[in-house]
mmCIF file with all atom_site columns, C-alpha atoms in Angstrom:
data_model
loop_
_atom_site.group_PDB
_atom_site.id
_atom_site.type_symbol
_atom_site.label_atom_id
_atom_site.label_alt_id
_atom_site.label_comp_id
_atom_site.label_asym_id
_atom_site.label_entity_id
_atom_site.label_seq_id
_atom_site.pdbx_PDB_ins_code
_atom_site.Cartn_x
_atom_site.Cartn_y
_atom_site.Cartn_z
_atom_site.occupancy
_atom_site.B_iso_or_equiv
_atom_site.pdbx_formal_charge
_atom_site.auth_seq_id
_atom_site.auth_comp_id
_atom_site.auth_asym_id
_atom_site.auth_atom_id
_atom_site.pdbx_PDB_model_num
ATOM 1   C CA . UNK F 1 1   ? 36.116 48.649 40.967 1.00 0.00 ? 566  UNK F CA 1
ATOM 2   C CA . UNK F 1 2   ? 32.874 47.107 41.583 1.00 0.00 ? 567  UNK F CA 1
ATOM 3   C CA . UNK F 1 3   ? 31.707 44.461 38.669 1.00 0.00 ? 568  UNK F CA 1
ATOM 4   C CA . UNK F 1 4   ? 28.495 42.533 38.132 1.00 0.00 ? 569  UNK F CA 1
ATOM 5   C CA . UNK F 1 5   ? 28.583 39.979 35.568 1.00 0.00 ? 570  UNK F CA 1
ATOM 6   C CA . UNK F 1 6   ? 25.499 38.187 34.688 1.00 0.00 ? 571  UNK F CA 1
ATOM 7   C CA . UNK F 1 7   ? 24.927 34.914 32.756 1.00 0.00 ? 572  UNK F CA 1
ATOM 8   C CA . UNK F 1 8   ? 22.811 32.354 31.624 1.00 0.00 ? 573  UNK F CA 1
ATOM 9   C CA . UNK F 1 9   ? 20.193 34.261 29.316 1.00 0.00 ? 574  UNK F CA 1
ATOM 10  C CA . UNK F 1 10  ? 18.747 32.102 26.863 1.00 0.00 ? 575  UNK F CA 1
ATOM 11  C CA . UNK F 1 11  ? 15.510 31.291 24.567 1.00 0.00 ? 576  UNK F CA 1
ATOM 12  C CA . UNK F 1 12  ? 13.271 29.207 26.271 1.00 0.00 ? 577  UNK F CA 1
ATOM 13  C CA . UNK F 1 13  ? 9.536  27.912 25.782 1.00 0.00 ? 578  UNK F CA 1
ATOM 14  C CA . UNK F 1 14  ? 6.866  29.131 27.868 1.00 0.00 ? 579  UNK F CA 1
ATOM 15  C CA . UNK F 1 15  ? 6.443  27.150 30.976 1.00 0.00 ? 580  UNK F CA 1
ATOM 16  C CA . UNK F 1 16  ? 10.008 26.340 31.171 1.00 0.00 ? 581  UNK F CA 1
ATOM 17  C CA . UNK F 1 17  ? 12.816 27.234 33.624 1.00 0.00 ? 582  UNK F CA 1
ATOM 18  C CA . UNK F 1 18  ? 16.196 28.950 33.422 1.00 0.00 ? 583  UNK F CA 1
ATOM 19  C CA . UNK F 1 19  ? 18.626 29.895 36.181 1.00 0.00 ? 584  UNK F CA 1
ATOM 20  C CA . UNK F 1 20  ? 20.668 33.219 35.939 1.00 0.00 ? 585  UNK F CA 1
ATOM 21  C CA . UNK F 1 21  ? 24.053 34.088 37.577 1.00 0.00 ? 586  UNK F CA 1
ATOM 22  C CA . UNK F 1 22  ? 25.710 37.171 38.762 1.00 0.00 ? 587  UNK F CA 1
ATOM 23  C CA . UNK F 1 23  ? 29.366 37.257 39.683 1.00 0.00 ? 588  UNK F CA 1
ATOM 24  C CA . UNK F 1 24  ? 30.206 39.856 41.861 1.00 0.00 ? 589  UNK F CA 1
ATOM 25  C CA . UNK F 1 25  ? 33.473 41.481 42.768 1.00 0.00 ? 590  UNK F CA 1
ATOM 26  C CA . UNK F 1 26  ? 35.069 44.919 43.951 1.00 0.00 ? 591  UNK F CA 1
ATOM 27  C CA . UNK F 1 27  ? 32.950 45.004 47.274 1.00 0.00 ? 592  UNK F CA 1
ATOM 28  C CA . UNK F 1 28  ? 31.904 42.826 50.265 1.00 0.00 ? 593  UNK F CA 1
ATOM 29  C CA . UNK F 1 29  ? 29.338 40.874 48.598 1.00 0.00 ? 594  UNK F CA 1
ATOM 30  C CA . UNK F 1 30  ? 28.282 39.133 51.724 1.00 0.00 ? 595  UNK F CA 1
ATOM 31  C CA . UNK F 1 31  ? 27.319 42.456 53.483 1.00 0.00 ? 596  UNK F CA 1
ATOM 32  C CA . UNK F 1 32  ? 25.167 43.384 50.404 1.00 0.00 ? 597  UNK F CA 1
ATOM 33  C CA . UNK F 1 33  ? 21.201 43.377 49.707 1.00 0.00 ? 598  UNK F CA 1
ATOM 34  C CA . UNK F 1 34  ? 21.340 42.006 46.402 1.00 0.00 ? 599  UNK F CA 1
ATOM 35  C CA . UNK F 1 35  ? 18.451 42.785 43.533 1.00 0.00 ? 600  UNK F CA 1
ATOM 36  C CA . UNK F 1 36  ? 17.323 41.843 40.186 1.00 0.00 ? 601  UNK F CA 1
ATOM 37  C CA . UNK F 1 37  ? 15.777 44.392 37.908 1.00 0.00 ? 602  UNK F CA 1
ATOM 38  C CA . UNK F 1 38  ? 14.427 43.596 34.260 1.00 0.00 ? 603  UNK F CA 1
ATOM 39  C CA . UNK F 1 39  ? 13.678 45.751 31.326 1.00 0.00 ? 604  UNK F CA 1
ATOM 40  C CA . UNK F 1 40  ? 11.603 45.559 28.434 1.00 0.00 ? 605  UNK F CA 1
ATOM 41  C CA . UNK F 1 41  ? 10.971 47.829 25.673 1.00 0.00 ? 606  UNK F CA 1
ATOM 42  C CA . UNK F 1 42  ? 7.237  47.920 26.538 1.00 0.00 ? 607  UNK F CA 1
ATOM 43  C CA . UNK F 1 43  ? 7.306  48.144 30.419 1.00 0.00 ? 608  UNK F CA 1
ATOM 44  C CA . UNK F 1 44  ? 10.569 49.701 30.901 1.00 0.00 ? 609  UNK F CA 1
ATOM 45  C CA . UNK F 1 45  ? 12.505 48.922 34.286 1.00 0.00 ? 610  UNK F CA 1
ATOM 46  C CA . UNK F 1 46  ? 10.816 46.964 36.458 1.00 0.00 ? 611  UNK F CA 1
ATOM 47  C CA . UNK F 1 47  ? 12.155 45.313 40.058 1.00 0.00 ? 612  UNK F CA 1
ATOM 48  C CA . UNK F 1 48  ? 11.899 41.698 40.165 1.00 0.00 ? 613  UNK F CA 1
ATOM 49  C CA . UNK F 1 49  ? 13.197 40.912 43.688 1.00 0.00 ? 614  UNK F CA 1
ATOM 50  C CA . UNK F 1 50  ? 15.887 41.173 46.269 1.00 0.00 ? 615  UNK F CA 1
ATOM 51  C CA . UNK F 1 51  ? 17.908 39.085 48.969 1.00 0.00 ? 616  UNK F CA 1
ATOM 52  C CA . UNK F 1 52  ? 19.158 40.036 52.363 1.00 0.00 ? 617  UNK F CA 1
ATOM 53  C CA . UNK F 1 53  ? 22.431 39.190 53.809 1.00 0.00 ? 618  UNK F CA 1
ATOM 54  C CA . UNK F 1 54  ? 22.718 35.628 55.290 1.00 0.00 ? 619  UNK F CA 1
ATOM 55  C CA . UNK F 1 55  ? 22.886 36.902 58.971 1.00 0.00 ? 620  UNK F CA 1
ATOM 56  C CA . UNK F 1 56  ? 19.637 38.257 58.383 1.00 0.00 ? 621  UNK F CA 1
ATOM 57  C CA . UNK F 1 57  ? 18.299 35.051 57.255 1.00 0.00 ? 622  UNK F CA 1
ATOM 58  C CA . UNK F 1 58  ? 18.777 35.633 53.561 1.00 0.00 ? 623  UNK F CA 1
ATOM 59  C CA . UNK F 1 59  ? 15.162 36.918 53.704 1.00 0.00 ? 624  UNK F CA 1
ATOM 60  C CA . UNK F 1 60  ? 13.740 37.349 49.821 1.00 0.00 ? 625  UNK F CA 1
ATOM 61  C CA . UNK F 1 61  ? 11.302 39.539 48.376 1.00 0.00 ? 626  UNK F CA 1
ATOM 62  C CA . UNK F 1 62  ? 9.698  39.700 45.247 1.00 0.00 ? 627  UNK F CA 1
ATOM 63  C CA . UNK F 1 63  ? 7.327  41.841 42.918 1.00 0.00 ? 628  UNK F CA 1
ATOM 64  C CA . UNK F 1 64  ? 3.925  40.394 42.239 1.00 0.00 ? 629  UNK F CA 1
ATOM 65  C CA . UNK F 1 65  ? 4.189  39.241 38.728 1.00 0.00 ? 630  UNK F CA 1
ATOM 66  C CA . UNK F 1 66  ? 6.775  36.730 39.613 1.00 0.00 ? 631  UNK F CA 1
ATOM 67  C CA . UNK F 1 67  ? 6.244  35.697 43.332 1.00 0.00 ? 632  UNK F CA 1
ATOM 68  C CA . UNK F 1 68  ? 5.711  31.989 43.508 1.00 0.00 ? 633  UNK F CA 1
ATOM 69  C CA . UNK F 1 69  ? 7.608  31.643 40.005 1.00 0.00 ? 634  UNK F CA 1
ATOM 70  C CA . UNK F 1 70  ? 10.964 33.035 40.813 1.00 0.00 ? 635  UNK F CA 1
ATOM 71  C CA . UNK F 1 71  ? 13.697 32.164 43.690 1.00 0.00 ? 636  UNK F CA 1
ATOM 72  C CA . UNK F 1 72  ? 16.476 34.187 44.359 1.00 0.00 ? 637  UNK F CA 1
ATOM 73  C CA . UNK F 1 73  ? 19.314 32.823 46.321 1.00 0.00 ? 638  UNK F CA 1
ATOM 74  C CA . UNK F 1 74  ? 23.032 33.688 46.994 1.00 0.00 ? 639  UNK F CA 1
ATOM 75  C CA . UNK F 1 75  ? 26.573 31.939 47.506 1.00 0.00 ? 640  UNK F CA 1
ATOM 76  C CA . UNK F 1 76  ? 28.428 34.226 49.344 1.00 0.00 ? 641  UNK F CA 1
ATOM 77  C CA . UNK F 1 77  ? 31.565 31.730 49.175 1.00 0.00 ? 642  UNK F CA 1
ATOM 78  C CA . UNK F 1 78  ? 31.222 32.410 45.502 1.00 0.00 ? 643  UNK F CA 1
ATOM 79  C CA . UNK F 1 79  ? 30.579 36.084 45.536 1.00 0.00 ? 644  UNK F CA 1
ATOM 80  C CA . UNK F 1 80  ? 27.350 34.888 43.168 1.00 0.00 ? 645  UNK F CA 1
ATOM 81  C CA . UNK F 1 81  ? 23.861 35.807 43.225 1.00 0.00 ? 646  UNK F CA 1
ATOM 82  C CA . UNK F 1 82  ? 21.056 33.605 41.496 1.00 0.00 ? 647  UNK F CA 1
ATOM 83  C CA . UNK F 1 83  ? 17.553 33.800 39.810 1.00 0.00 ? 648  UNK F CA 1
ATOM 84  C CA . UNK F 1 84  ? 15.690 30.646 39.490 1.00 0.00 ? 649  UNK F CA 1
ATOM 85  C CA . UNK F 1 85  ? 12.865 31.330 37.117 1.00 0.00 ? 650  UNK F CA 1
ATOM 86  C CA . UNK F 1 86  ? 10.211 28.725 36.764 1.00 0.00 ? 651  UNK F CA 1
ATOM 87  C CA . UNK F 1 87  ? 6.836  28.694 34.783 1.00 0.00 ? 652  UNK F CA 1
ATOM 88  C CA . UNK F 1 88  ? 8.085  31.370 32.509 1.00 0.00 ? 653  UNK F CA 1
ATOM 89  C CA . UNK F 1 89  ? 5.859  33.166 30.619 1.00 0.00 ? 654  UNK F CA 1
ATOM 90  C CA . UNK F 1 90  ? 6.016  35.298 27.154 1.00 0.00 ? 655  UNK F CA 1
ATOM 91  C CA . UNK F 1 91  ? 5.882  38.488 29.319 1.00 0.00 ? 656  UNK F CA 1
ATOM 92  C CA . UNK F 1 92  ? 9.000  37.498 31.313 1.00 0.00 ? 657  UNK F CA 1
ATOM 93  C CA . UNK F 1 93  ? 11.168 38.304 28.151 1.00 0.00 ? 658  UNK F CA 1
ATOM 94  C CA . UNK F 1 94  ? 13.531 41.238 29.293 1.00 0.00 ? 659  UNK F CA 1
ATOM 95  C CA . UNK F 1 95  ? 17.008 41.854 30.003 1.00 0.00 ? 660  UNK F CA 1
ATOM 96  C CA . UNK F 1 96  ? 17.721 40.939 33.584 1.00 0.00 ? 661  UNK F CA 1
ATOM 97  C CA . UNK F 1 97  ? 20.092 42.856 35.668 1.00 0.00 ? 662  UNK F CA 1
ATOM 98  C CA . UNK F 1 98  ? 21.658 42.207 38.842 1.00 0.00 ? 663  UNK F CA 1
ATOM 99  C CA . UNK F 1 99  ? 22.336 45.144 41.096 1.00 0.00 ? 664  UNK F CA 1
ATOM 100 C CA . UNK F 1 100 ? 23.144 46.433 44.347 1.00 0.00 ? 665  UNK F CA 1
ATOM 101 C CA . UNK F 1 101 ? 22.932 49.528 46.823 1.00 0.00 ? 666  UNK F CA 1
ATOM 102 C CA . UNK F 1 102 ? 26.711 49.220 47.880 1.00 0.00 ? 667  UNK F CA 1
ATOM 103 C CA . UNK F 1 103 ? 29.634 50.436 46.056 1.00 0.00 ? 668  UNK F CA 1
ATOM 104 C CA . UNK F 1 104 ? 33.434 49.820 46.778 1.00 0.00 ? 669  UNK F CA 1
ATOM 105 C CA . UNK F 1 105 ? 33.182 52.793 49.536 1.00 0.00 ? 670  UNK F CA 1
ATOM 106 C CA . UNK F 1 106 ? 29.865 52.132 51.042 1.00 0.00 ? 671  UNK F CA 1
ATOM 107 C CA . UNK F 1 107 ? 26.231 51.379 50.478 1.00 0.00 ? 672  UNK F CA 1
ATOM 108 C CA . UNK F 1 108 ? 23.732 54.000 49.462 1.00 0.00 ? 673  UNK F CA 1
ATOM 109 C CA . UNK F 1 109 ? 20.587 52.667 51.034 1.00 0.00 ? 674  UNK F CA 1
ATOM 110 C CA . UNK F 1 110 ? 18.033 50.341 50.268 1.00 0.00 ? 675  UNK F CA 1
ATOM 111 C CA . UNK F 1 111 ? 16.545 50.832 47.034 1.00 0.00 ? 676  UNK F CA 1
ATOM 112 C CA . UNK F 1 112 ? 19.271 52.960 45.450 1.00 0.00 ? 677  UNK F CA 1
ATOM 113 C CA . UNK F 1 113 ? 20.897 50.926 42.635 1.00 0.00 ? 678  UNK F CA 1
ATOM 114 C CA . UNK F 1 114 ? 24.432 52.132 42.306 1.00 0.00 ? 679  UNK F CA 1
ATOM 115 C CA . UNK F 1 115 ? 26.501 49.390 40.338 1.00 0.00 ? 680  UNK F CA 1
ATOM 116 C CA . UNK F 1 116 ? 24.484 47.486 37.394 1.00 0.00 ? 681  UNK F CA 1
ATOM 117 C CA . UNK F 1 117 ? 25.588 44.538 35.662 1.00 0.00 ? 682  UNK F CA 1
ATOM 118 C CA . UNK F 1 118 ? 25.865 44.543 31.898 1.00 0.00 ? 683  UNK F CA 1
ATOM 119 C CA . UNK F 1 119 ? 22.344 42.386 31.670 1.00 0.00 ? 684  UNK F CA 1
ATOM 120 C CA . UNK F 1 120 ? 21.441 39.016 30.333 1.00 0.00 ? 685  UNK F CA 1
ATOM 121 C CA . UNK F 1 121 ? 18.619 38.576 28.059 1.00 0.00 ? 686  UNK F CA 1
ATOM 122 C CA . UNK F 1 122 ? 15.969 35.921 28.408 1.00 0.00 ? 687  UNK F CA 1
ATOM 123 C CA . UNK F 1 123 ? 13.422 35.258 25.684 1.00 0.00 ? 688  UNK F CA 1
ATOM 124 C CA . UNK F 1 124 ? 10.429 33.400 26.030 1.00 0.00 ? 689  UNK F CA 1
ATOM 125 C CA . UNK F 1 125 ? 8.698  32.101 22.970 1.00 0.00 ? 690  UNK F CA 1
ATOM 126 C CA . UNK F 1 126 ? 7.306  28.826 21.540 1.00 0.00 ? 691  UNK F CA 1
ATOM 127 C CA . UNK J 2 1   ? 2.053  50.896 44.132 1.00 0.00 ? 1400 UNK J CA 1
ATOM 128 C CA . UNK J 2 2   ? 3.159  53.986 43.740 1.00 0.00 ? 1401 UNK J CA 1
ATOM 129 C CA . UNK J 2 3   ? 3.125  55.049 40.109 1.00 0.00 ? 1402 UNK J CA 1
ATOM 130 C CA . UNK J 2 4   ? 6.141  57.156 38.670 1.00 0.00 ? 1403 UNK J CA 1
ATOM 131 C CA . UNK J 2 5   ? 4.984  59.348 35.337 1.00 0.00 ? 1404 UNK J CA 1
ATOM 132 C CA . UNK J 2 6   ? 8.022  61.197 33.887 1.00 0.00 ? 1405 UNK J CA 1
ATOM 133 C CA . UNK J 2 7   ? 7.370  64.087 31.186 1.00 0.00 ? 1406 UNK J CA 1
ATOM 134 C CA . UNK J 2 8   ? 8.139  64.665 28.337 1.00 0.00 ? 1407 UNK J CA 1
ATOM 135 C CA . UNK J 2 9   ? 8.599  61.423 26.930 1.00 0.00 ? 1408 UNK J CA 1
ATOM 136 C CA . UNK J 2 10  ? 11.351 63.052 24.413 1.00 0.00 ? 1409 UNK J CA 1
ATOM 137 C CA . UNK J 2 11  ? 12.920 66.070 25.003 1.00 0.00 ? 1410 UNK J CA 1
ATOM 138 C CA . UNK J 2 12  ? 14.826 67.847 21.821 1.00 0.00 ? 1411 UNK J CA 1
ATOM 139 C CA . UNK J 2 13  ? 17.648 69.938 22.916 1.00 0.00 ? 1412 UNK J CA 1
ATOM 140 C CA . UNK J 2 14  ? 20.708 71.491 21.409 1.00 0.00 ? 1413 UNK J CA 1
ATOM 141 C CA . UNK J 2 15  ? 24.139 70.974 22.831 1.00 0.00 ? 1414 UNK J CA 1
ATOM 142 C CA . UNK J 2 16  ? 25.082 73.517 25.437 1.00 0.00 ? 1415 UNK J CA 1
ATOM 143 C CA . UNK J 2 17  ? 21.419 74.177 26.130 1.00 0.00 ? 1416 UNK J CA 1
ATOM 144 C CA . UNK J 2 18  ? 19.658 73.402 29.502 1.00 0.00 ? 1417 UNK J CA 1
ATOM 145 C CA . UNK J 2 19  ? 17.319 69.973 29.889 1.00 0.00 ? 1418 UNK J CA 1
ATOM 146 C CA . UNK J 2 20  ? 14.948 69.643 32.402 1.00 0.00 ? 1419 UNK J CA 1
ATOM 147 C CA . UNK J 2 21  ? 13.018 66.526 33.015 1.00 0.00 ? 1420 UNK J CA 1
ATOM 148 C CA . UNK J 2 22  ? 10.158 66.144 35.372 1.00 0.00 ? 1421 UNK J CA 1
ATOM 149 C CA . UNK J 2 23  ? 8.888  62.992 37.498 1.00 0.00 ? 1422 UNK J CA 1
ATOM 150 C CA . UNK J 2 24  ? 5.880  62.954 39.434 1.00 0.00 ? 1423 UNK J CA 1
ATOM 151 C CA . UNK J 2 25  ? 4.957  59.954 41.995 1.00 0.00 ? 1424 UNK J CA 1
ATOM 152 C CA . UNK J 2 26  ? 1.269  59.200 42.629 1.00 0.00 ? 1425 UNK J CA 1
ATOM 153 C CA . UNK J 2 27  ? 1.837  59.726 46.233 1.00 0.00 ? 1426 UNK J CA 1
ATOM 154 C CA . UNK J 2 28  ? 4.279  61.230 48.453 1.00 0.00 ? 1427 UNK J CA 1
ATOM 155 C CA . UNK J 2 29  ? 7.569  59.489 48.437 1.00 0.00 ? 1428 UNK J CA 1
ATOM 156 C CA . UNK J 2 30  ? 9.459  62.276 50.532 1.00 0.00 ? 1429 UNK J CA 1
ATOM 157 C CA . UNK J 2 31  ? 12.857 62.681 49.170 1.00 0.00 ? 1430 UNK J CA 1
ATOM 158 C CA . UNK J 2 32  ? 13.440 59.049 48.321 1.00 0.00 ? 1431 UNK J CA 1
ATOM 159 C CA . UNK J 2 33  ? 13.812 59.538 44.663 1.00 0.00 ? 1432 UNK J CA 1
ATOM 160 C CA . UNK J 2 34  ? 16.748 58.514 42.323 1.00 0.00 ? 1433 UNK J CA 1
ATOM 161 C CA . UNK J 2 35  ? 17.411 59.467 38.694 1.00 0.00 ? 1434 UNK J CA 1
ATOM 162 C CA . UNK J 2 36  ? 19.693 57.085 36.399 1.00 0.00 ? 1435 UNK J CA 1
ATOM 163 C CA . UNK J 2 37  ? 20.903 57.646 32.911 1.00 0.00 ? 1436 UNK J CA 1
ATOM 164 C CA . UNK J 2 38  ? 20.900 55.039 30.334 1.00 0.00 ? 1437 UNK J CA 1
ATOM 165 C CA . UNK J 2 39  ? 23.194 55.253 27.390 1.00 0.00 ? 1438 UNK J CA 1
ATOM 166 C CA . UNK J 2 40  ? 22.172 52.934 24.092 1.00 0.00 ? 1439 UNK J CA 1
ATOM 167 C CA . UNK J 2 41  ? 23.553 49.513 24.911 1.00 0.00 ? 1440 UNK J CA 1
ATOM 168 C CA . UNK J 2 42  ? 24.490 50.071 28.442 1.00 0.00 ? 1441 UNK J CA 1
ATOM 169 C CA . UNK J 2 43  ? 22.765 49.338 31.856 1.00 0.00 ? 1442 UNK J CA 1
ATOM 170 C CA . UNK J 2 44  ? 21.523 52.295 34.135 1.00 0.00 ? 1443 UNK J CA 1
ATOM 171 C CA . UNK J 2 45  ? 23.983 54.514 35.670 1.00 0.00 ? 1444 UNK J CA 1
ATOM 172 C CA . UNK J 2 46  ? 23.227 56.069 39.167 1.00 0.00 ? 1445 UNK J CA 1
ATOM 173 C CA . UNK J 2 47  ? 23.285 59.949 38.963 1.00 0.00 ? 1446 UNK J CA 1
ATOM 174 C CA . UNK J 2 48  ? 21.209 61.339 41.669 1.00 0.00 ? 1447 UNK J CA 1
ATOM 175 C CA . UNK J 2 49  ? 19.692 59.723 44.919 1.00 0.00 ? 1448 UNK J CA 1
ATOM 176 C CA . UNK J 2 50  ? 17.784 61.411 48.130 1.00 0.00 ? 1449 UNK J CA 1
ATOM 177 C CA . UNK J 2 51  ? 16.334 63.604 45.002 1.00 0.00 ? 1450 UNK J CA 1
ATOM 178 C CA . UNK J 2 52  ? 19.322 65.869 44.886 1.00 0.00 ? 1451 UNK J CA 1
ATOM 179 C CA . UNK J 2 53  ? 22.477 64.215 46.164 1.00 0.00 ? 1452 UNK J CA 1
ATOM 180 C CA . UNK J 2 54  ? 24.952 63.485 42.729 1.00 0.00 ? 1453 UNK J CA 1
ATOM 181 C CA . UNK J 2 55  ? 26.601 59.810 42.991 1.00 0.00 ? 1454 UNK J CA 1
ATOM 182 C CA . UNK J 2 56  ? 30.122 59.491 42.857 1.00 0.00 ? 1455 UNK J CA 1
ATOM 183 C CA . UNK J 2 57  ? 31.690 61.046 39.611 1.00 0.00 ? 1456 UNK J CA 1
ATOM 184 C CA . UNK J 2 58  ? 28.754 62.638 38.511 1.00 0.00 ? 1457 UNK J CA 1
ATOM 185 C CA . UNK J 2 59  ? 29.410 66.229 37.066 1.00 0.00 ? 1458 UNK J CA 1
ATOM 186 C CA . UNK J 2 60  ? 28.205 69.219 38.411 1.00 0.00 ? 1459 UNK J CA 1
ATOM 187 C CA . UNK J 2 61  ? 26.176 70.104 35.626 1.00 0.00 ? 1460 UNK J CA 1
ATOM 188 C CA . UNK J 2 62  ? 23.520 67.610 36.640 1.00 0.00 ? 1461 UNK J CA 1
ATOM 189 C CA . UNK J 2 63  ? 21.094 68.851 39.582 1.00 0.00 ? 1462 UNK J CA 1
ATOM 190 C CA . UNK J 2 64  ? 17.877 67.305 41.123 1.00 0.00 ? 1463 UNK J CA 1
ATOM 191 C CA . UNK J 2 65  ? 15.293 69.160 43.169 1.00 0.00 ? 1464 UNK J CA 1
ATOM 192 C CA . UNK J 2 66  ? 12.040 68.584 44.412 1.00 0.00 ? 1465 UNK J CA 1
ATOM 193 C CA . UNK J 2 67  ? 10.316 66.517 47.468 1.00 0.00 ? 1466 UNK J CA 1
ATOM 194 C CA . UNK J 2 68  ? 6.822  64.633 47.921 1.00 0.00 ? 1467 UNK J CA 1
ATOM 195 C CA . UNK J 2 69  ? 5.285  64.090 44.600 1.00 0.00 ? 1468 UNK J CA 1
ATOM 196 C CA . UNK J 2 70  ? 7.174  66.599 42.166 1.00 0.00 ? 1469 UNK J CA 1
ATOM 197 C CA . UNK J 2 71  ? 10.776 66.261 41.182 1.00 0.00 ? 1470 UNK J CA 1
ATOM 198 C CA . UNK J 2 72  ? 13.216 67.762 38.605 1.00 0.00 ? 1471 UNK J CA 1
ATOM 199 C CA . UNK J 2 73  ? 16.226 66.674 36.772 1.00 0.00 ? 1472 UNK J CA 1
ATOM 200 C CA . UNK J 2 74  ? 18.024 69.764 35.421 1.00 0.00 ? 1473 UNK J CA 1
ATOM 201 C CA . UNK J 2 75  ? 21.328 69.405 32.995 1.00 0.00 ? 1474 UNK J CA 1
ATOM 202 C CA . UNK J 2 76  ? 22.671 73.028 33.088 1.00 0.00 ? 1475 UNK J CA 1
ATOM 203 C CA . UNK J 2 77  ? 24.710 72.778 29.547 1.00 0.00 ? 1476 UNK J CA 1
ATOM 204 C CA . UNK J 2 78  ? 24.119 69.645 27.565 1.00 0.00 ? 1477 UNK J CA 1
ATOM 205 C CA . UNK J 2 79  ? 27.099 68.058 26.406 1.00 0.00 ? 1478 UNK J CA 1
ATOM 206 C CA . UNK J 2 80  ? 27.253 65.528 23.724 1.00 0.00 ? 1479 UNK J CA 1
ATOM 207 C CA . UNK J 2 81  ? 27.531 62.677 26.196 1.00 0.00 ? 1480 UNK J CA 1
ATOM 208 C CA . UNK J 2 82  ? 24.478 63.458 27.955 1.00 0.00 ? 1481 UNK J CA 1
ATOM 209 C CA . UNK J 2 83  ? 22.111 62.474 25.105 1.00 0.00 ? 1482 UNK J CA 1
ATOM 210 C CA . UNK J 2 84  ? 20.549 59.294 26.637 1.00 0.00 ? 1483 UNK J CA 1
ATOM 211 C CA . UNK J 2 85  ? 17.387 58.136 28.427 1.00 0.00 ? 1484 UNK J CA 1
ATOM 212 C CA . UNK J 2 86  ? 16.898 59.364 31.974 1.00 0.00 ? 1485 UNK J CA 1
ATOM 213 C CA . UNK J 2 87  ? 14.512 57.375 34.528 1.00 0.00 ? 1486 UNK J CA 1
ATOM 214 C CA . UNK J 2 88  ? 13.427 58.326 37.860 1.00 0.00 ? 1487 UNK J CA 1
ATOM 215 C CA . UNK J 2 89  ? 12.778 55.749 40.601 1.00 0.00 ? 1488 UNK J CA 1
ATOM 216 C CA . UNK J 2 90  ? 10.917 55.831 44.046 1.00 0.00 ? 1489 UNK J CA 1
ATOM 217 C CA . UNK J 2 91  ? 12.582 53.973 47.154 1.00 0.00 ? 1490 UNK J CA 1
ATOM 218 C CA . UNK J 2 92  ? 10.141 55.398 49.626 1.00 0.00 ? 1491 UNK J CA 1
ATOM 219 C CA . UNK J 2 93  ? 7.299  52.917 49.735 1.00 0.00 ? 1492 UNK J CA 1
ATOM 220 C CA . UNK J 2 94  ? 7.924  49.194 49.086 1.00 0.00 ? 1493 UNK J CA 1
ATOM 221 C CA . UNK J 2 95  ? 7.272  46.645 47.720 1.00 0.00 ? 1494 UNK J CA 1
ATOM 222 C CA . UNK J 2 96  ? 8.101  47.549 44.870 1.00 0.00 ? 1495 UNK J CA 1
ATOM 223 C CA . UNK J 2 97  ? 10.383 50.147 43.971 1.00 0.00 ? 1496 UNK J CA 1
ATOM 224 C CA . UNK J 2 98  ? 8.972  51.885 41.033 1.00 0.00 ? 1497 UNK J CA 1
ATOM 225 C CA . UNK J 2 99  ? 10.534 53.298 37.992 1.00 0.00 ? 1498 UNK J CA 1
ATOM 226 C CA . UNK J 2 100 ? 9.320  56.109 35.625 1.00 0.00 ? 1499 UNK J CA 1
ATOM 227 C CA . UNK J 2 101 ? 8.777  55.015 31.809 1.00 0.00 ? 1500 UNK J CA 1
ATOM 228 C CA . UNK J 2 102 ? 11.900 57.099 30.846 1.00 0.00 ? 1501 UNK J CA 1
ATOM 229 C CA . UNK J 2 103 ? 12.729 60.451 29.194 1.00 0.00 ? 1502 UNK J CA 1
ATOM 230 C CA . UNK J 2 104 ? 14.985 60.176 25.970 1.00 0.00 ? 1503 UNK J CA 1
ATOM 231 C CA . UNK J 2 105 ? 17.167 63.472 25.906 1.00 0.00 ? 1504 UNK J CA 1
ATOM 232 C CA . UNK J 2 106 ? 17.715 63.910 22.256 1.00 0.00 ? 1505 UNK J CA 1
ATOM 233 C CA . UNK J 2 107 ? 19.760 66.028 20.060 1.00 0.00 ? 1506 UNK J CA 1
ATOM 234 C CA . UNK J 2 108 ? 17.682 69.095 18.441 1.00 0.00 ? 1507 UNK J CA 1
#
């Protein structure tokens, strides 16, 4: 069974920093493109960014609102995905999910999010 | 950026009845359309991809149709466990992948 478990959510002040983690199991993590998606009551679901496989250079891509402030990385030896968030803004307040297009039986294709974690809440407030 | 618009925002349906949720893209996304189901306190669950292919373990009462800019998710006979929020998402033009605002299916 695929499991994605996020952690690290907290209350942080504007302009602060925070790192989220996502521990993965039940599929070949090193072969998966991994994504972060966030959810707010006001804006709904919003794709944040993704990271490709190491053998593809671990290339990253980000949504415009977070580009230059957020950094996605991965540690395949630990089956863990990270989201480093800097210069946080009030509008970054959300539940952050990690997700992938891969399941235990295979991958659906880029942009189709199969397994999701339970999410971790980030609140940016003074 | 492709804008996804769902209708209606809320759908009130009696158990056993059919429910139809619509999703419109601001430009063609081909068949690169996903549907998710989200229940209160849970993360989204993949229901449908490729506009009409059910994901693993999704009951046959769920069906998807459409291509280009107009898509439909149909639940043929609503069960109690189907009352939830449904989201569409395009994976045709990136960045970014974009989601609809969600449709709440509630008990009438």
